[in-house]
Coordinates of C-alpha atoms in Angstrom, one line a residue:
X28 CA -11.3 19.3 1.3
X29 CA -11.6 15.5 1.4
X30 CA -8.0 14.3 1.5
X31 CA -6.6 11.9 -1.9
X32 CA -7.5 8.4 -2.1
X33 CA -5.3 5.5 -2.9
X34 CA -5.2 2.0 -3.7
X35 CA -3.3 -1.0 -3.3
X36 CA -2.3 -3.9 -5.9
X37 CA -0.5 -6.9 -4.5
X38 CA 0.9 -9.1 -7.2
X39 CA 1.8 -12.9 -7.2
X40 CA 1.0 -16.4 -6.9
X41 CA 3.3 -16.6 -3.7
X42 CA 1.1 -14.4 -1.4
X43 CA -2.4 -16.2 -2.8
X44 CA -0.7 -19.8 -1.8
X45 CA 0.2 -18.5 1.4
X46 CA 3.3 -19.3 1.0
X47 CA 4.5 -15.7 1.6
X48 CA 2.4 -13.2 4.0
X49 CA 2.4 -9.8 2.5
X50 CA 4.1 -7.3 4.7
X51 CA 3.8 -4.0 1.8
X52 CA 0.2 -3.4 3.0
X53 CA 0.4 -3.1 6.4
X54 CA 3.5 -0.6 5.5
X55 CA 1.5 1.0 2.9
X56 CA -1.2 1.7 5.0
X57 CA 0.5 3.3 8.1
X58 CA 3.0 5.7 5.7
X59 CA 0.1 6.8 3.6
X60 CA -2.1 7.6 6.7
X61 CA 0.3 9.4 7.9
X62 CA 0.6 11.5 5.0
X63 CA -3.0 11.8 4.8
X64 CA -3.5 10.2 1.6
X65 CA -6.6 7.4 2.2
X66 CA -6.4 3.7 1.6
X67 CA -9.5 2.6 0.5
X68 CA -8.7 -0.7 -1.4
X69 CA -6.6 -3.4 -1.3
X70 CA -6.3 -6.3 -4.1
X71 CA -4.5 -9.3 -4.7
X72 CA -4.2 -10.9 -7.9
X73 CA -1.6 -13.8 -9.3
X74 CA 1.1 -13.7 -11.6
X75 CA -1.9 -13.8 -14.7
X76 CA -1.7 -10.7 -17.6
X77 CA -5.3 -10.4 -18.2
X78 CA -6.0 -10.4 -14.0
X79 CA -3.3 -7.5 -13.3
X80 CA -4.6 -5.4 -16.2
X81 CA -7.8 -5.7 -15.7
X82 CA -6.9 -4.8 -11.9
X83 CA -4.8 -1.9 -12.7
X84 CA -7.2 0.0 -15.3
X85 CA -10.0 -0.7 -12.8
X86 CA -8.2 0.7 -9.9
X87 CA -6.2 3.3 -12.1
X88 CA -10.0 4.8 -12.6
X89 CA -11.3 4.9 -9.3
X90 CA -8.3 6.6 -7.5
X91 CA -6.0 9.2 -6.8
X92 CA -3.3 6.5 -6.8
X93 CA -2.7 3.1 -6.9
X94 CA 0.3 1.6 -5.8
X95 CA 1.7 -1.8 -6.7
X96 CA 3.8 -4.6 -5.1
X97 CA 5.5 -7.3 -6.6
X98 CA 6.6 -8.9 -10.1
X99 CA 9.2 -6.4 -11.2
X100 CA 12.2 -8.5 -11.0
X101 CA 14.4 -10.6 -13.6
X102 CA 12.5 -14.1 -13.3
X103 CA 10.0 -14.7 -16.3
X104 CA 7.2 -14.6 -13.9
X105 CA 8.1 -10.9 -13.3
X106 CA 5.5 -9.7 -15.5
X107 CA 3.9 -6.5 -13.9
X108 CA 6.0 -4.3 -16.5
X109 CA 4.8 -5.5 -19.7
X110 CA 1.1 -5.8 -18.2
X111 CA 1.2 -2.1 -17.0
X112 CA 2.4 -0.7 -20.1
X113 CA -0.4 -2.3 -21.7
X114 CA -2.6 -1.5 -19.5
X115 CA -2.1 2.0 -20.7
X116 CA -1.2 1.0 -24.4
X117 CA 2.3 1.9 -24.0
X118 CA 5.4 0.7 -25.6
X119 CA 8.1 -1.0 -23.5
X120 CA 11.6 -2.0 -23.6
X121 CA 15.0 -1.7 -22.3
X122 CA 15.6 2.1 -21.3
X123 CA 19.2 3.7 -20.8
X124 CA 19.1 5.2 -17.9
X125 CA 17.8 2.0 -16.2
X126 CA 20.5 -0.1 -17.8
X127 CA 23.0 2.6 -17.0
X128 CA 22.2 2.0 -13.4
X129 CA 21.9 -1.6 -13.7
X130 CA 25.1 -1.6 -15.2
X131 CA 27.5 0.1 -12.4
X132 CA 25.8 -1.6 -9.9
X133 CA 26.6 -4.9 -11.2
X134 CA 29.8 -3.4 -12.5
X135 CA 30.7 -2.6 -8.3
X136 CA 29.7 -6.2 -7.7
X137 CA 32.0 -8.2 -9.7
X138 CA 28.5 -9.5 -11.3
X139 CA 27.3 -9.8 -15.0
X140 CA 24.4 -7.7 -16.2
X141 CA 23.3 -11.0 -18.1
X142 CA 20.0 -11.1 -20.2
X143 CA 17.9 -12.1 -17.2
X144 CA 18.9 -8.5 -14.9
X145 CA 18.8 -6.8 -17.9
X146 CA 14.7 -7.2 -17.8
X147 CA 14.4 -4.8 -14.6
X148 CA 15.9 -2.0 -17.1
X149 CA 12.5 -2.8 -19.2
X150 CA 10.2 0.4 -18.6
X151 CA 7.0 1.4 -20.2
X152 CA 7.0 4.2 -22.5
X153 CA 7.1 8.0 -20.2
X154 CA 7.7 6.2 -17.2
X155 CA 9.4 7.9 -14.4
X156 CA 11.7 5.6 -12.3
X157 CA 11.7 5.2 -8.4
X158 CA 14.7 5.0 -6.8
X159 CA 15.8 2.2 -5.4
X160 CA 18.7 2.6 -2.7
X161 CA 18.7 -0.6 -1.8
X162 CA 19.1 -3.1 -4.6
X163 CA 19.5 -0.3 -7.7
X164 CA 17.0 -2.2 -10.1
X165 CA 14.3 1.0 -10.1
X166 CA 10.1 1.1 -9.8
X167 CA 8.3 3.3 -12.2
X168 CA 5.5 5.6 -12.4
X169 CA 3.2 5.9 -15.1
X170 CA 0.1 8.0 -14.8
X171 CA -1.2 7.5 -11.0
X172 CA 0.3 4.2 -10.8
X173 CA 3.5 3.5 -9.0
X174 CA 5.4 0.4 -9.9
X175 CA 7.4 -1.4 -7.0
X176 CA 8.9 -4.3 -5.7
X177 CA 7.9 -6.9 -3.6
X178 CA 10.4 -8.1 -1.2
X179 CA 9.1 -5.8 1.9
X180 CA 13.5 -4.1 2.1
X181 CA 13.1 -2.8 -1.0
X182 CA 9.4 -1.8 -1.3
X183 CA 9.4 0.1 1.9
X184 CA 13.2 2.1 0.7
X185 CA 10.9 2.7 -2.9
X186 CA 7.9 4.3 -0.4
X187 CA 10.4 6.7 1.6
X188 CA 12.0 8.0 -1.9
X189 CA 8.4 8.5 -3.8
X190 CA 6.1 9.3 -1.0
X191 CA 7.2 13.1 -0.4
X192 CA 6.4 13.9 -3.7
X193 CA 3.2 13.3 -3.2
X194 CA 0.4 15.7 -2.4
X195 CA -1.6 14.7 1.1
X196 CA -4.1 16.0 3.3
X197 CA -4.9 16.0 7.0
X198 CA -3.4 13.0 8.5
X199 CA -5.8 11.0 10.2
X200 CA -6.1 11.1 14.0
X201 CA -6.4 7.7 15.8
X202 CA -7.5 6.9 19.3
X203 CA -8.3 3.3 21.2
X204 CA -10.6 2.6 24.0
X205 CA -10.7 -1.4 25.5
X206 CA -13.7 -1.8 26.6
X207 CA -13.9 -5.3 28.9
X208 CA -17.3 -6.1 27.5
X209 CA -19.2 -8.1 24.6
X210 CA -20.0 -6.2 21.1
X211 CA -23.6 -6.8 22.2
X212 CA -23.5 -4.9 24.9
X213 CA -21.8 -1.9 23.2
X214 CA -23.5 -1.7 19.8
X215 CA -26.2 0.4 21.0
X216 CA -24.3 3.2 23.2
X217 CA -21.2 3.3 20.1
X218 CA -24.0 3.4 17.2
X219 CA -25.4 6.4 18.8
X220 CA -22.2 8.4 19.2
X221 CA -21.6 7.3 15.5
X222 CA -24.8 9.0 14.6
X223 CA -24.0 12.4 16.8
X224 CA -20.4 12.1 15.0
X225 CA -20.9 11.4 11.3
X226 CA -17.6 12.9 10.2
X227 CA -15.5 10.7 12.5
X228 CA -14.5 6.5 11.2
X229 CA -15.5 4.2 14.4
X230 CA -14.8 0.9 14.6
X231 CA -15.1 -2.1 17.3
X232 CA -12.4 -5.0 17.5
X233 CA -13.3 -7.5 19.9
X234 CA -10.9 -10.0 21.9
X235 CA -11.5 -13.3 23.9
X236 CA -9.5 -12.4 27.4
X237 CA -8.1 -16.2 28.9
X238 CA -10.7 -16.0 31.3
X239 CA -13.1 -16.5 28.2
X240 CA -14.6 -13.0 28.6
X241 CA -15.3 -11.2 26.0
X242 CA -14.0 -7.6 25.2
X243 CA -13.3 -5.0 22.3
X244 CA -11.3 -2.3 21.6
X245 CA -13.0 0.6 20.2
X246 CA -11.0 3.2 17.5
X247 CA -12.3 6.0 16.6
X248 CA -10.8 7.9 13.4
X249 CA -11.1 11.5 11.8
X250 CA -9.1 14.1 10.8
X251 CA -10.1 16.6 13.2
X252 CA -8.2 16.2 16.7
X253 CA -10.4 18.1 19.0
X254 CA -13.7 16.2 17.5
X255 CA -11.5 13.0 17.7
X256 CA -11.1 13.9 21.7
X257 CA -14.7 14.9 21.9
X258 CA -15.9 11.2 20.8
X259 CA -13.6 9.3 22.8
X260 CA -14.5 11.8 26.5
X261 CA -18.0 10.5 25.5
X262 CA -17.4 6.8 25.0
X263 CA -15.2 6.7 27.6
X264 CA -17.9 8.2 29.9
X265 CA -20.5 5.6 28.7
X266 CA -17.8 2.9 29.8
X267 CA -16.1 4.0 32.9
X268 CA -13.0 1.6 34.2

């Protein structure tokens, strides 16, 4: 049974400047394979309404799940609330048990649950929260899309509490070969193992050594160990030392 697919969202202006580099994905990736749930798309989109809904029905219809980073937190740029519940026609406003937890946490603090925390309590209609260990303010989940937060502390504490509740399949099996010559010279030999090994994911990454040689390193991915061990006796065979 093929194993669920996923999707990525990434939200805000500051990653599409460049003035921050996205850290979520790369976690996002690794913790899913590893549960065996696949990543098969990533987006970006900036701090726009009609660009994140858009993105999020699309997505929200072509995938198991779709998780989102980013834009959840008391600024008035932190839109992805309002533009996920209507992206599924929801209502959305301030919920109690948000604000309750809101509310002691600032309470503990010494700080003031002011107007402008108090918009990280506003959750669409039949949400679920996420917990957030870290910083309290919680993610949602509506449908198959989980809501999250952006700065990489908190986004990667919101994975470890939603991610076991999750149904996966085989994790994926990963090995590496570097191979100390040109993809020219290995195309043919690793297109015909591809060919005798259609179930397995191979892919060739190639490197400039100092000396201005060229080289790659060859992955080969699938869910089935032995057949992943199989592929990689036989390229390694084809390219001995």
């Amino acid at each position: 049974m093929a194993n669920p697919t996923a999707a990525m969202l990434v939200i805000g202006d500051e990653i599409l400047s460049g003035r921050t580099r996205d850290a979520n994905m790369y976690h996002l990736a690794g913790r899913l394979t590893e549960a065996g749930i696949d990543l098969r798309e990533v987006r970006v989109v900036s701090d726009n309404p009609e660009a994140i809904i858009c993105a999020v029905q699309s997505l929200a219809a072509g995938f198991d799940h779709v998780f989102t980073s980013g834009g959840i937190g008391p600024t008035h740029d932190d839109i992805t609330a309002d533009c996920i519940a209507e992206a599924f026609g929801r209502d959305i406003d301030v919920r109690e048990d948000a604000r309750r937890l809101l509310a002691d946490h600032y309470a503990r603090t010494g700080k003031e649950l002011n107007a402008a925390r108090l918009r990280m309590a506003r959750i669409p209609e039949g949400a679920a929260l996420i917990d957030n260990p870290v910083s309290i303010a919680p993610g949602f989940i509506l449908e198959n899309v989980y809501v999250m937060a952006g700065v990489p502390s908190v986004f990667q504490a919101m994975v470890e509490t939603m991610l076991p509740k999750l149904a996966g399949g085989a994790p994926l099996i990963s090995e590496t070969l570097r191979i100390d010559q040109g993809e020219g010279d290995i195309a043919g030999p690793l297109g015909v193992l591809a060919q005798q090994f259609p179930a397995l994911s191979m892919g060739s990454y190639p490197f400039q050594q100092d000396n201005g040689a060229y080289g790659s390193n060859v992955v080969i991915r699938g869910q089935d160990p032995d057949m992943v061990r199989a592929a990689m006796a036989q390229l390694s065979a084809a390219f001995p030392g």
